[in-house]
């Protein structure tokens, strides 16, 4: 099933503290965003890529796509103040019945994870990839433990997240009207009471967020050359 890939890449990277868009930070041979795009280069189901970026970074990203010879057609769309706004801007330009939303900050996604998300999105309308939490999770208030959360039902959610486009558009529009802000797109679909199916992600599918993630990413690249 062909799909539109929407990649939100318009963040400020505040937690990275690099002073630049963290997706432009080099990781070995190429910037983060190039590793992410390369993860989809050989996916024949990926029919179009919508890269959601800051308006003042069009030339930067255009130069990178050319320098690193990204073969897929990539359409640029302006980002918004929040990730949710950026994704909404992106899906408004999607041309295919199914859409996968994948963080530009997740460079190590595999074709296997992507295929599982796509297959489940086609079958159920909405899907996410996730991995079981490995740490004990506690709710902490003012530096004091309030609750230890039962771990057996806790999963760390990743991207890609896959959707039937009309469902995702409806969820985003209702969330905007209600002023509901979710940290992922699936939460907007949950908000309108639609089931979201979970498929197996990968512990290697990290989101490059803080400086330590770059250390992990470099190690991954060294061992998976
Ligand atoms: N207004 C925003 C915020 C985030 N993103 C994108 O959404 C993905 C996940 O967001 P996150 O990892 O939080 O990136 P930042 O928002 O840049 O990080 P921070 O919260 O530390 O500023 C990233 O690829 C980021 O570029 C986006 O397109 N538009
Ligand atoms: C979408 C996401 O990657 C799922 O884990 C995560 O919610 C993004 O959060 P961020 O704060 O925008 O990085």
Tab-separated table of N, CA and C in Angstrom, residues 45-124:
chain	number	residue	atom	x	y	z
A	45	UNK	N	6.945	1.535	-1.038
A	45	UNK	CA	5.597	1.976	-0.629
A	45	UNK	C	5.582	3.464	-0.283
A	46	UNK	N	6.750	4.009	0.006
A	46	UNK	CA	6.837	5.434	0.370
A	46	UNK	C	6.739	6.261	-0.913
A	47	UNK	N	5.547	6.766	-1.191
A	47	UNK	CA	5.265	7.381	-2.507
A	47	UNK	C	5.587	8.864	-2.551
A	48	UNK	N	5.584	9.505	-1.398
A	48	UNK	CA	5.956	10.926	-1.342
A	48	UNK	C	6.418	11.254	0.074
A	49	UNK	N	7.327	12.182	0.154
A	49	UNK	CA	7.837	12.632	1.456
A	49	UNK	C	7.513	14.112	1.620
A	50	UNK	N	6.855	14.441	2.708
A	50	UNK	CA	6.583	15.835	3.064
A	50	UNK	C	7.466	16.171	4.260
A	51	UNK	N	8.439	17.032	4.026
A	51	UNK	CA	9.387	17.400	5.070
A	51	UNK	C	8.955	18.741	5.641
A	52	UNK	N	8.580	18.740	6.909
A	52	UNK	CA	8.044	19.941	7.539
A	52	UNK	C	9.191	20.659	8.254
A	53	UNK	N	9.543	21.822	7.743
A	53	UNK	CA	10.741	22.521	8.218
A	53	UNK	C	10.440	24.006	8.462
A	54	UNK	N	11.384	24.630	9.152
A	54	UNK	CA	11.253	26.074	9.370
A	54	UNK	C	11.467	26.801	8.044
A	55	UNK	N	10.665	27.859	7.846
A	55	UNK	CA	10.708	28.592	6.566
A	55	UNK	C	12.118	29.107	6.260
A	56	UNK	N	12.877	29.418	7.324
A	56	UNK	CA	14.219	29.986	7.087
A	56	UNK	C	15.278	28.904	6.865
A	57	UNK	N	14.839	27.643	6.791
A	57	UNK	CA	15.799	26.549	6.570
A	57	UNK	C	15.586	25.839	5.226
A	58	UNK	N	14.740	26.409	4.380
A	58	UNK	CA	14.488	25.775	3.081
A	58	UNK	C	15.768	25.580	2.288
A	59	UNK	N	16.587	26.614	2.214
A	59	UNK	CA	17.803	26.511	1.403
A	59	UNK	C	18.769	25.514	2.023
A	60	UNK	N	18.872	25.526	3.336
A	60	UNK	CA	19.758	24.574	4.035
A	60	UNK	C	19.368	23.133	3.737
A	61	UNK	N	18.090	22.853	3.862
A	61	UNK	CA	17.629	21.472	3.630
A	61	UNK	C	17.716	21.110	2.145
A	62	UNK	N	17.420	22.060	1.303
A	62	UNK	CA	17.510	21.788	-0.136
A	62	UNK	C	18.948	21.440	-0.531
A	63	UNK	N	19.885	22.176	0.015
A	63	UNK	CA	21.302	21.894	-0.271
A	63	UNK	C	21.700	20.516	0.250
A	64	UNK	N	21.184	20.135	1.414
A	64	UNK	CA	21.528	18.823	1.990
A	64	UNK	C	20.979	17.681	1.133
A	65	UNK	N	19.735	17.826	0.664
A	65	UNK	CA	19.145	16.760	-0.157
A	65	UNK	C	19.974	16.536	-1.416
A	66	UNK	N	20.460	17.649	-1.972
A	66	UNK	CA	21.290	17.541	-3.187
A	66	UNK	C	22.665	16.966	-2.854
A	67	UNK	N	23.277	17.474	-1.791
A	67	UNK	CA	24.636	17.027	-1.418
A	67	UNK	C	24.672	15.535	-1.138
A	68	UNK	N	23.649	15.034	-0.474
A	68	UNK	CA	23.646	13.610	-0.083
A	68	UNK	C	22.827	12.744	-1.029
A	69	UNK	N	22.404	13.352	-2.153
A	69	UNK	CA	21.789	12.584	-3.251
A	69	UNK	C	20.563	11.786	-2.811
A	70	UNK	N	19.666	12.461	-2.088
A	70	UNK	CA	18.409	11.827	-1.699
A	70	UNK	C	17.550	11.689	-2.958
A	71	UNK	N	17.170	10.447	-3.283
A	71	UNK	CA	16.494	10.198	-4.564
A	71	UNK	C	14.984	10.462	-4.505
A	72	UNK	N	14.372	10.226	-3.357
A	72	UNK	CA	12.916	10.408	-3.250
A	72	UNK	C	12.561	11.886	-3.458
A	73	UNK	N	11.395	12.104	-4.053
A	73	UNK	CA	10.890	13.476	-4.159
A	73	UNK	C	10.475	13.960	-2.781
A	74	UNK	N	10.966	15.115	-2.379
A	74	UNK	CA	10.666	15.672	-1.064
A	74	UNK	C	10.012	17.035	-1.241
A	75	UNK	N	8.828	17.185	-0.635
A	75	UNK	CA	8.126	18.471	-0.668
A	75	UNK	C	8.332	19.164	0.675
A	76	UNK	N	8.675	20.434	0.648
A	76	UNK	CA	8.851	21.196	1.893
A	76	UNK	C	7.534	21.864	2.260
A	77	UNK	N	7.216	21.805	3.549
A	77	UNK	CA	6.037	22.496	4.095
A	77	UNK	C	6.490	23.219	5.355
A	78	UNK	N	5.899	24.368	5.617
A	78	UNK	CA	6.307	25.159	6.786
A	78	UNK	C	5.875	24.502	8.092
A	79	UNK	N	6.773	24.526	9.067
A	79	UNK	CA	6.454	24.004	10.395
A	79	UNK	C	5.617	24.983	11.205
A	80	UNK	N	5.202	24.551	12.377
A	80	UNK	CA	4.412	25.382	13.284
A	80	UNK	C	5.087	25.484	14.645
A	81	UNK	N	4.420	26.154	15.562
A	81	UNK	CA	5.067	26.412	16.853
A	81	UNK	C	5.215	25.145	17.688
A	82	UNK	N	4.295	24.212	17.526
A	82	UNK	CA	4.373	22.928	18.223
A	82	UNK	C	4.490	21.795	17.201
A	83	UNK	N	4.947	20.645	17.662
A	83	UNK	CA	5.064	19.483	16.759
A	83	UNK	C	3.711	19.187	16.109
A	84	UNK	N	2.650	19.285	16.937
A	84	UNK	CA	1.303	18.981	16.433
A	84	UNK	C	0.931	19.895	15.267
A	85	UNK	N	1.318	21.171	15.391
A	85	UNK	CA	1.018	22.133	14.316
A	85	UNK	C	1.807	21.785	13.050
A	86	UNK	N	3.046	21.387	13.253
A	86	UNK	CA	3.879	21.012	12.103
A	86	UNK	C	3.297	19.808	11.374
A	87	UNK	N	2.901	18.810	12.153
A	87	UNK	CA	2.320	17.610	11.525
A	87	UNK	C	1.033	17.975	10.787
A	88	UNK	N	0.205	18.825	11.409
A	88	UNK	CA	-1.053	19.219	10.764
A	88	UNK	C	-0.768	19.895	9.417
A	89	UNK	N	0.209	20.805	9.417
A	89	UNK	CA	0.570	21.469	8.151
A	89	UNK	C	1.002	20.435	7.107
A	90	UNK	N	1.719	19.429	7.569
A	90	UNK	CA	2.199	18.406	6.641
A	90	UNK	C	1.086	17.553	6.076
A	91	UNK	N	0.189	17.077	6.929
A	91	UNK	CA	-0.863	16.159	6.439
A	91	UNK	C	-1.841	16.882	5.516
A	92	UNK	N	-1.922	18.199	5.652
A	92	UNK	CA	-2.815	18.949	4.748
A	92	UNK	C	-2.345	18.867	3.301
A	93	UNK	N	-1.096	18.455	3.092
A	93	UNK	CA	-0.563	18.346	1.722
A	93	UNK	C	-0.439	16.896	1.269
A	94	UNK	N	-0.842	15.957	2.122
A	94	UNK	CA	-0.681	14.538	1.782
A	94	UNK	C	-1.613	14.156	0.631
A	95	UNK	N	-1.086	13.346	-0.291
A	95	UNK	CA	-1.852	12.969	-1.484
A	95	UNK	C	-2.291	11.505	-1.481
A	96	UNK	N	-1.923	10.767	-0.442
A	96	UNK	CA	-2.252	9.341	-0.441
A	96	UNK	C	-3.200	9.001	0.708
A	97	UNK	N	-3.924	7.889	0.562
A	97	UNK	CA	-4.969	7.517	1.529
A	97	UNK	C	-4.389	7.185	2.898
A	98	UNK	N	-3.133	6.735	2.917
A	98	UNK	CA	-2.490	6.406	4.192
A	98	UNK	C	-1.280	7.304	4.389
A	99	UNK	N	-1.042	7.627	5.639
A	99	UNK	CA	0.074	8.509	5.981
A	99	UNK	C	0.842	7.918	7.169
A	100	UNK	N	2.135	7.999	7.071
A	100	UNK	CA	2.993	7.667	8.208
A	100	UNK	C	3.652	8.962	8.668
A	101	UNK	N	3.623	9.192	9.969
A	101	UNK	CA	4.274	10.368	10.546
A	101	UNK	C	5.506	9.879	11.296
A	102	UNK	N	6.665	10.393	10.911
A	102	UNK	CA	7.904	9.910	11.534
A	102	UNK	C	8.796	11.085	11.908
A	103	UNK	N	9.236	11.104	13.166
A	103	UNK	CA	10.089	12.191	13.644
A	103	UNK	C	11.375	12.265	12.834
A	104	UNK	N	11.737	13.460	12.404
A	104	UNK	CA	13.036	13.624	11.760
A	104	UNK	C	14.170	13.248	12.699
A	105	UNK	N	13.879	13.272	13.992
A	105	UNK	CA	14.887	12.998	15.032
A	105	UNK	C	15.054	11.515	15.329
A	106	UNK	N	14.412	10.660	14.537
A	106	UNK	CA	14.550	9.207	14.736
A	106	UNK	C	15.230	8.598	13.502
A	107	UNK	N	16.565	8.636	13.452
A	107	UNK	CA	17.301	8.242	12.248
A	107	UNK	C	17.474	6.739	12.045
A	108	UNK	N	17.160	5.933	13.059
A	108	UNK	CA	17.505	4.513	12.985
A	108	UNK	C	16.292	3.605	12.811
A	109	UNK	N	15.200	4.131	12.321
A	109	UNK	CA	14.029	3.297	12.060
A	109	UNK	C	14.387	2.301	10.955
A	110	UNK	N	13.806	1.103	11.057
A	110	UNK	CA	14.089	0.081	10.047
A	110	UNK	C	12.870	-0.143	9.151
A	111	UNK	N	13.109	-0.773	7.990
A	111	UNK	CA	12.012	-1.084	7.075
A	111	UNK	C	11.027	-2.055	7.731
A	112	UNK	N	11.539	-2.922	8.606
A	112	UNK	CA	10.648	-3.870	9.282
A	112	UNK	C	9.648	-3.170	10.179
A	113	UNK	N	10.126	-2.214	10.971
A	113	UNK	CA	9.217	-1.460	11.850
A	113	UNK	C	8.225	-0.672	11.003
A	114	UNK	N	8.744	0.005	9.985
A	114	UNK	CA	7.872	0.805	9.121
A	114	UNK	C	6.778	-0.052	8.473
A	115	UNK	N	7.162	-1.237	8.004
A	115	UNK	CA	6.175	-2.115	7.351
A	115	UNK	C	5.112	-2.574	8.338
A	116	UNK	N	5.519	-2.893	9.567
A	116	UNK	CA	4.532	-3.315	10.580
A	116	UNK	C	3.556	-2.193	10.883
A	117	UNK	N	4.064	-0.969	10.977
A	117	UNK	CA	3.181	0.172	11.256
A	117	UNK	C	2.216	0.386	10.088
A	118	UNK	N	2.735	0.310	8.874
A	118	UNK	CA	1.886	0.513	7.683
A	118	UNK	C	0.801	-0.559	7.595
A	119	UNK	N	1.195	-1.807	7.757
A	119	UNK	CA	0.223	-2.913	7.652
A	119	UNK	C	-0.898	-2.747	8.679
A	120	UNK	N	-0.528	-2.369	9.904
A	120	UNK	CA	-1.541	-2.202	10.959
A	120	UNK	C	-2.399	-0.968	10.704
A	121	UNK	N	-1.816	0.070	10.142
A	121	UNK	CA	-2.613	1.269	9.828
A	121	UNK	C	-3.646	0.950	8.757
A	122	UNK	N	-3.256	0.155	7.771
A	122	UNK	CA	-4.196	-0.224	6.703
A	122	UNK	C	-5.313	-1.104	7.273
A	123	UNK	N	-4.942	-2.009	8.188
A	123	UNK	CA	-5.949	-2.936	8.734
A	123	UNK	C	-6.853	-2.271	9.769
A	124	UNK	N	-6.298	-1.400	10.602
A	124	UNK	CA	-7.060	-0.888	11.747
A	124	UNK	C	-7.334	0.619	11.704
